[in-house]
Amino acid sequence: MGPLAWCARFLGSRSGQWFILYLCLCQLLAAGIGYGFYASNLSWFKEHKSEEKITALQLVDAFVNTYTALRTQLSANGAPVPATFRADSIAAFNKAHGDASVFDLRWVGFPGREIKTPPLDAATADTIRSFATMSQPMAVSEVRSINGEPIFRTVYPSLASQQGCVDCHNQLQAGKTAWHLHEVMGAFVIDVPMAAFLRSNLTEAIGLAAGVFLVMATVGLDFGPYAEHF
């Protein structure tokens, strides 16, 4: 009996049908394990990168606060930090690190009222506008496609927490709508490229699923009710 005829006979038998059903169950289980592995890694990535982003913002704030304290000590009238200081400092940081940085940090102004740096795109502008309608605006994180590349973006609201900031902005934007304390003046935007991670994560998940399927199929061949036919 040739191999094709043997396969046809086996698949037409009750044992063959049980074996096909077993393989389908193995495939479903392996796919579930692979998907769970992929989703778990994706959740870890978002949580881990979010922690890195918060650390970056804390460093920025610490730097700005130190600079503010020095200006207060050196100036008789306690001159506030220039309105563009955060944006300029962050731009210099990004330029210094170049491709070595694992994320891209930006400070952008309120759409239509910015002093120097406008929102990155329409989605960012809409997010900042939504912050202004909230009593307690919270950061927004999402995966977006920027220039065809997946990006994990988080937008943090930047509030006018000091009267000196408000006065400085109003002085620079004299004749325009005045700023007030605690208003949303812009946002910190941090983008983390995801393309390389997603590719490796998908490859690992597929490899795990294939490995689980092969192991279960092999076990079925050795111990299943149809093993005697092989």
mmCIF file of N, CA and C in Angstrom, residues 137-226:
data_model
loop_
_atom_site.group_PDB
_atom_site.id
_atom_site.type_symbol
_atom_site.label_atom_id
_atom_site.label_comp_id
_atom_site.label_asym_id
_atom_site.label_seq_id
_atom_site.Cartn_x
_atom_site.Cartn_y
_atom_site.Cartn_z
ATOM 1 N N PRO A 137 -7.311 66.776 34.711
ATOM 2 C CA PRO A 137 -6.829 66.062 33.521
ATOM 3 C C PRO A 137 -5.777 65.018 33.866
ATOM 4 N N MET A 138 -5.894 63.861 33.218
ATOM 5 C CA MET A 138 -4.960 62.758 33.439
ATOM 6 C C MET A 138 -4.257 62.412 32.130
ATOM 7 N N ALA A 139 -3.093 61.795 32.249
ATOM 8 C CA ALA A 139 -2.317 61.418 31.068
ATOM 9 C C ALA A 139 -3.081 60.410 30.214
ATOM 10 N N VAL A 140 -2.853 60.470 28.918
ATOM 11 C CA VAL A 140 -3.493 59.571 27.964
ATOM 12 C C VAL A 140 -2.406 58.801 27.224
ATOM 13 N N SER A 141 -2.500 57.456 27.239
ATOM 14 C CA SER A 141 -1.540 56.611 26.525
ATOM 15 C C SER A 141 -2.257 55.809 25.456
ATOM 16 N N GLU A 142 -1.622 55.675 24.303
ATOM 17 C CA GLU A 142 -2.205 54.908 23.210
ATOM 18 C C GLU A 142 -1.124 54.552 22.193
ATOM 19 N N VAL A 143 -1.424 53.512 21.416
ATOM 20 C CA VAL A 143 -0.543 53.123 20.320
ATOM 21 C C VAL A 143 -1.058 53.791 19.057
ATOM 22 N N ARG A 144 -0.200 54.546 18.395
ATOM 23 C CA ARG A 144 -0.580 55.277 17.189
ATOM 24 C C ARG A 144 0.385 54.931 16.060
ATOM 25 N N SER A 145 -0.083 55.137 14.842
ATOM 26 C CA SER A 145 0.764 54.949 13.667
ATOM 27 C C SER A 145 1.237 56.323 13.206
ATOM 28 N N ILE A 146 2.533 56.564 13.325
ATOM 29 C CA ILE A 146 3.136 57.840 12.934
ATOM 30 C C ILE A 146 4.081 57.571 11.766
ATOM 31 N N ASN A 147 3.755 58.155 10.607
ATOM 32 C CA ASN A 147 4.555 57.940 9.392
ATOM 33 C C ASN A 147 4.705 56.454 9.080
ATOM 34 N N GLY A 148 3.630 55.716 9.323
ATOM 35 C CA GLY A 148 3.635 54.294 9.014
ATOM 36 C C GLY A 148 4.300 53.410 10.045
ATOM 37 N N GLU A 149 4.791 53.987 11.145
ATOM 38 C CA GLU A 149 5.459 53.221 12.189
ATOM 39 C C GLU A 149 4.637 53.233 13.467
ATOM 40 N N PRO A 150 4.482 52.072 14.143
ATOM 41 C CA PRO A 150 3.737 52.042 15.409
ATOM 42 C C PRO A 150 4.506 52.746 16.516
ATOM 43 N N ILE A 151 3.819 53.625 17.229
ATOM 44 C CA ILE A 151 4.419 54.420 18.298
ATOM 45 C C ILE A 151 3.550 54.316 19.549
ATOM 46 N N PHE A 152 4.196 54.097 20.695
ATOM 47 C CA PHE A 152 3.478 54.125 21.974
ATOM 48 C C PHE A 152 3.586 55.547 22.518
ATOM 49 N N ARG A 153 2.504 56.303 22.405
ATOM 50 C CA ARG A 153 2.509 57.723 22.763
ATOM 51 C C ARG A 153 1.762 57.965 24.066
ATOM 52 N N THR A 154 2.345 58.794 24.920
ATOM 53 C CA THR A 154 1.671 59.245 26.132
ATOM 54 C C THR A 154 1.718 60.762 26.170
ATOM 55 N N VAL A 155 0.558 61.368 26.428
ATOM 56 C CA VAL A 155 0.442 62.821 26.500
ATOM 57 C C VAL A 155 0.108 63.196 27.943
ATOM 58 N N TYR A 156 0.994 63.966 28.568
ATOM 59 C CA TYR A 156 0.815 64.388 29.956
ATOM 60 C C TYR A 156 0.415 65.868 29.983
ATOM 61 N N PRO A 157 -0.663 66.230 30.653
ATOM 62 C CA PRO A 157 -1.064 67.644 30.709
ATOM 63 C C PRO A 157 -0.053 68.477 31.483
ATOM 64 N N SER A 158 0.190 69.676 30.997
ATOM 65 C CA SER A 158 1.087 70.623 31.676
ATOM 66 C C SER A 158 0.251 71.807 32.131
ATOM 67 N N LEU A 159 0.161 71.982 33.444
ATOM 68 C CA LEU A 159 -0.697 73.012 34.016
ATOM 69 C C LEU A 159 0.118 74.224 34.475
ATOM 70 N N ALA A 160 -0.542 75.370 34.485
ATOM 71 C CA ALA A 160 0.074 76.597 34.999
ATOM 72 C C ALA A 160 0.026 76.545 36.524
ATOM 73 N N SER A 161 1.081 75.998 37.106
ATOM 74 C CA SER A 161 1.082 75.766 38.555
ATOM 75 C C SER A 161 1.643 76.938 39.347
ATOM 76 N N GLN A 162 2.293 77.896 38.668
ATOM 77 C CA GLN A 162 2.897 79.034 39.358
ATOM 78 C C GLN A 162 2.465 80.333 38.687
ATOM 79 N N GLN A 163 2.193 81.329 39.512
ATOM 80 C CA GLN A 163 1.749 82.605 38.967
ATOM 81 C C GLN A 163 2.838 83.238 38.100
ATOM 82 N N GLY A 164 4.101 82.980 38.438
ATOM 83 C CA GLY A 164 5.186 83.512 37.630
ATOM 84 C C GLY A 164 5.130 83.011 36.194
ATOM 85 N N CYS A 165 4.746 81.721 36.018
ATOM 86 C CA CYS A 165 4.602 81.165 34.663
ATOM 87 C C CYS A 165 3.490 81.891 33.911
ATOM 88 N N VAL A 166 2.379 82.109 34.594
ATOM 89 C CA VAL A 166 1.242 82.793 33.970
ATOM 90 C C VAL A 166 1.641 84.208 33.550
ATOM 91 N N ASP A 167 2.299 84.922 34.434
ATOM 92 C CA ASP A 167 2.695 86.302 34.135
ATOM 93 C C ASP A 167 3.667 86.356 32.957
ATOM 94 N N CYS A 168 4.603 85.396 32.913
ATOM 95 C CA CYS A 168 5.593 85.376 31.833
ATOM 96 C C CYS A 168 4.918 85.107 30.494
ATOM 97 N N HIS A 169 4.021 84.138 30.455
ATOM 98 C CA HIS A 169 3.311 83.829 29.211
ATOM 99 C C HIS A 169 2.460 85.018 28.765
ATOM 100 N N ASN A 170 1.780 85.630 29.712
ATOM 101 C CA ASN A 170 0.927 86.776 29.350
ATOM 102 C C ASN A 170 1.762 87.951 28.845
ATOM 103 N N GLN A 171 2.958 88.102 29.395
ATOM 104 C CA GLN A 171 3.830 89.181 28.934
ATOM 105 C C GLN A 171 4.304 88.923 27.504
ATOM 106 N N LEU A 172 4.650 87.660 27.209
ATOM 107 C CA LEU A 172 5.112 87.312 25.867
ATOM 108 C C LEU A 172 3.972 87.336 24.850
ATOM 109 N N GLN A 173 2.769 87.107 25.315
ATOM 110 C CA GLN A 173 1.616 87.059 24.413
ATOM 111 C C GLN A 173 0.653 88.209 24.703
ATOM 112 N N ALA A 174 1.207 89.363 24.925
ATOM 113 C CA ALA A 174 0.377 90.541 25.214
ATOM 114 C C ALA A 174 -0.597 90.796 24.056
ATOM 115 N N GLY A 175 -1.830 91.118 24.422
ATOM 116 C CA GLY A 175 -2.852 91.373 23.412
ATOM 117 C C GLY A 175 -3.649 90.149 23.032
ATOM 118 N N LYS A 176 -3.222 88.958 23.477
ATOM 119 C CA LYS A 176 -3.947 87.731 23.195
ATOM 120 C C LYS A 176 -4.720 87.286 24.441
ATOM 121 N N THR A 177 -5.469 86.216 24.311
ATOM 122 C CA THR A 177 -6.244 85.695 25.443
ATOM 123 C C THR A 177 -5.322 85.420 26.622
ATOM 124 N N ALA A 178 -5.660 86.000 27.762
ATOM 125 C CA ALA A 178 -4.791 85.889 28.934
ATOM 126 C C ALA A 178 -4.851 84.489 29.542
ATOM 127 N N TRP A 179 -3.706 84.056 30.063
ATOM 128 C CA TRP A 179 -3.628 82.792 30.787
ATOM 129 C C TRP A 179 -3.992 83.013 32.250
ATOM 130 N N HIS A 180 -4.464 81.945 32.896
ATOM 131 C CA HIS A 180 -4.804 82.006 34.314
ATOM 132 C C HIS A 180 -4.182 80.815 35.034
ATOM 133 N N LEU A 181 -4.025 80.951 36.327
ATOM 134 C CA LEU A 181 -3.429 79.905 37.148
ATOM 135 C C LEU A 181 -4.247 78.615 37.031
ATOM 136 N N HIS A 182 -3.546 77.491 36.938
ATOM 137 C CA HIS A 182 -4.106 76.133 36.877
ATOM 138 C C HIS A 182 -4.720 75.792 35.506
ATOM 139 N N GLU A 183 -4.569 76.661 34.519
ATOM 140 C CA GLU A 183 -5.041 76.316 33.181
ATOM 141 C C GLU A 183 -4.069 75.339 32.519
ATOM 142 N N VAL A 184 -4.585 74.586 31.535
ATOM 143 C CA VAL A 184 -3.739 73.702 30.733
ATOM 144 C C VAL A 184 -3.006 74.557 29.710
ATOM 145 N N MET A 185 -1.686 74.622 29.850
ATOM 146 C CA MET A 185 -0.895 75.463 28.963
ATOM 147 C C MET A 185 -0.247 74.671 27.827
ATOM 148 N N GLY A 186 -0.317 73.377 27.910
ATOM 149 C CA GLY A 186 0.280 72.526 26.890
ATOM 150 C C GLY A 186 0.382 71.104 27.403
ATOM 151 N N ALA A 187 1.365 70.378 26.902
ATOM 152 C CA ALA A 187 1.506 68.984 27.313
ATOM 153 C C ALA A 187 2.912 68.482 27.022
ATOM 154 N N PHE A 188 3.313 67.495 27.811
ATOM 155 C CA PHE A 188 4.513 66.722 27.503
ATOM 156 C C PHE A 188 4.070 65.534 26.660
ATOM 157 N N VAL A 189 4.764 65.298 25.570
ATOM 158 C CA VAL A 189 4.446 64.175 24.683
ATOM 159 C C VAL A 189 5.678 63.288 24.586
ATOM 160 N N ILE A 190 5.509 62.017 24.926
ATOM 161 C CA ILE A 190 6.619 61.072 24.862
ATOM 162 C C ILE A 190 6.242 59.931 23.932
ATOM 163 N N ASP A 191 7.024 59.747 22.873
ATOM 164 C CA ASP A 191 6.808 58.688 21.891
ATOM 165 C C ASP A 191 7.878 57.618 22.027
ATOM 166 N N VAL A 192 7.445 56.367 22.086
ATOM 167 C CA VAL A 192 8.366 55.233 22.130
ATOM 168 C C VAL A 192 8.159 54.397 20.877
ATOM 169 N N PRO A 193 9.170 54.244 20.013
ATOM 170 C CA PRO A 193 9.032 53.388 18.828
ATOM 171 C C PRO A 193 8.740 51.942 19.235
ATOM 172 N N MET A 194 7.826 51.277 18.505
ATOM 173 C CA MET A 194 7.426 49.923 18.876
ATOM 174 C C MET A 194 7.712 48.889 17.785
ATOM 175 N N ALA A 195 8.132 49.301 16.610
ATOM 176 C CA ALA A 195 8.233 48.380 15.480
ATOM 177 C C ALA A 195 9.143 47.188 15.788
ATOM 178 N N ALA A 196 10.339 47.449 16.306
ATOM 179 C CA ALA A 196 11.289 46.369 16.579
ATOM 180 C C ALA A 196 10.744 45.424 17.650
ATOM 181 N N PHE A 197 10.142 45.999 18.699
ATOM 182 C CA PHE A 197 9.584 45.158 19.760
ATOM 183 C C PHE A 197 8.445 44.285 19.236
ATOM 184 N N LEU A 198 7.538 44.869 18.459
ATOM 185 C CA LEU A 198 6.395 44.116 17.949
ATOM 186 C C LEU A 198 6.848 42.971 17.047
ATOM 187 N N ARG A 199 7.867 43.219 16.232
ATOM 188 C CA ARG A 199 8.360 42.147 15.357
ATOM 189 C C ARG A 199 8.945 40.995 16.171
ATOM 190 N N SER A 200 9.792 41.312 17.144
ATOM 191 C CA SER A 200 10.402 40.252 17.952
ATOM 192 C C SER A 200 9.362 39.545 18.805
ATOM 193 N N ASN A 201 8.400 40.301 19.329
ATOM 194 C CA ASN A 201 7.353 39.708 20.158
ATOM 195 C C ASN A 201 6.506 38.738 19.345
ATOM 196 N N LEU A 202 6.159 39.127 18.118
ATOM 197 C CA LEU A 202 5.365 38.255 17.254
ATOM 198 C C LEU A 202 6.142 36.996 16.888
ATOM 199 N N THR A 203 7.428 37.158 16.574
ATOM 200 C CA THR A 203 8.253 35.999 16.224
ATOM 201 C C THR A 203 8.350 35.021 17.390
ATOM 202 N N GLU A 204 8.560 35.537 18.591
ATOM 203 C CA GLU A 204 8.663 34.680 19.775
ATOM 204 C C GLU A 204 7.336 33.988 20.071
ATOM 205 N N ALA A 205 6.229 34.708 19.904
ATOM 206 C CA ALA A 205 4.917 34.112 20.175
ATOM 207 C C ALA A 205 4.614 32.993 19.183
ATOM 208 N N ILE A 206 4.922 33.216 17.902
ATOM 209 C CA ILE A 206 4.693 32.186 16.892
ATOM 210 C C ILE A 206 5.585 30.977 17.161
ATOM 211 N N GLY A 207 6.851 31.231 17.526
ATOM 212 C CA GLY A 207 7.759 30.136 17.833
ATOM 213 C C GLY A 207 7.283 29.315 19.021
ATOM 214 N N LEU A 208 6.794 29.995 20.064
ATOM 215 C CA LEU A 208 6.275 29.284 21.237
ATOM 216 C C LEU A 208 5.062 28.452 20.868
ATOM 217 N N ALA A 209 4.138 29.048 20.109
ATOM 218 C CA ALA A 209 2.928 28.319 19.713
ATOM 219 C C ALA A 209 3.280 27.099 18.862
ATOM 220 N N ALA A 210 4.208 27.253 17.926
ATOM 221 C CA ALA A 210 4.607 26.127 17.078
ATOM 222 C C ALA A 210 5.261 25.024 17.907
ATOM 223 N N GLY A 211 6.106 25.424 18.871
ATOM 224 C CA GLY A 211 6.754 24.439 19.723
ATOM 225 C C GLY A 211 5.752 23.655 20.556
ATOM 226 N N VAL A 212 4.781 24.370 21.148
ATOM 227 C CA VAL A 212 3.746 23.697 21.942
ATOM 228 C C VAL A 212 2.941 22.741 21.079
ATOM 229 N N PHE A 213 2.599 23.184 19.875
ATOM 230 C CA PHE A 213 1.818 22.325 18.973
ATOM 231 C C PHE A 213 2.587 21.056 18.617
ATOM 232 N N LEU A 214 3.873 21.196 18.292
ATOM 233 C CA LEU A 214 4.664 20.030 17.910
ATOM 234 C C LEU A 214 4.805 19.045 19.070
ATOM 235 N N VAL A 215 5.021 19.564 20.280
ATOM 236 C CA VAL A 215 5.156 18.686 21.448
ATOM 237 C C VAL A 215 3.862 17.927 21.700
ATOM 238 N N MET A 216 2.748 18.651 21.663
ATOM 239 C CA MET A 216 1.454 17.994 21.914
ATOM 240 C C MET A 216 1.116 16.997 20.813
ATOM 241 N N ALA A 217 1.437 17.335 19.569
ATOM 242 C CA ALA A 217 1.167 16.404 18.467
ATOM 243 C C ALA A 217 2.010 15.150 18.618
ATOM 244 N N THR A 218 3.263 15.305 19.030
ATOM 245 C CA THR A 218 4.144 14.151 19.220
ATOM 246 C C THR A 218 3.653 13.266 20.354
ATOM 247 N N VAL A 219 3.226 13.895 21.440
ATOM 248 C CA VAL A 219 2.672 13.122 22.560
ATOM 249 C C VAL A 219 1.441 12.361 22.113
ATOM 250 N N GLY A 220 0.596 13.010 21.299
ATOM 251 C CA GLY A 220 -0.600 12.345 20.804
ATOM 252 C C GLY A 220 -0.275 11.145 19.935
ATOM 253 N N LEU A 221 0.785 11.265 19.148
ATOM 254 C CA LEU A 221 1.188 10.143 18.288
ATOM 255 C C LEU A 221 1.638 8.948 19.115
ATOM 256 N N ASP A 222 2.269 9.226 20.257
ATOM 257 C CA ASP A 222 2.815 8.144 21.077
ATOM 258 C C ASP A 222 1.783 7.504 21.994
ATOM 259 N N PHE A 223 0.831 8.310 22.494
ATOM 260 C CA PHE A 223 -0.055 7.792 23.548
ATOM 261 C C PHE A 223 -1.542 7.853 23.195
ATOM 262 N N GLY A 224 -1.875 8.381 22.035
ATOM 263 C CA GLY A 224 -3.292 8.497 21.670
ATOM 264 C C GLY A 224 -3.882 7.161 21.287
ATOM 265 N N PRO A 225 -5.210 7.060 21.179
ATOM 266 C CA PRO A 225 -5.891 5.807 20.838
ATOM 267 C C PRO A 225 -5.603 5.365 19.405
ATOM 268 N N TYR A 226 -4.975 6.226 18.602
ATOM 269 C CA TYR A 226 -4.680 5.924 17.204
ATOM 270 C C TYR A 226 -3.221 5.618 16.997
#
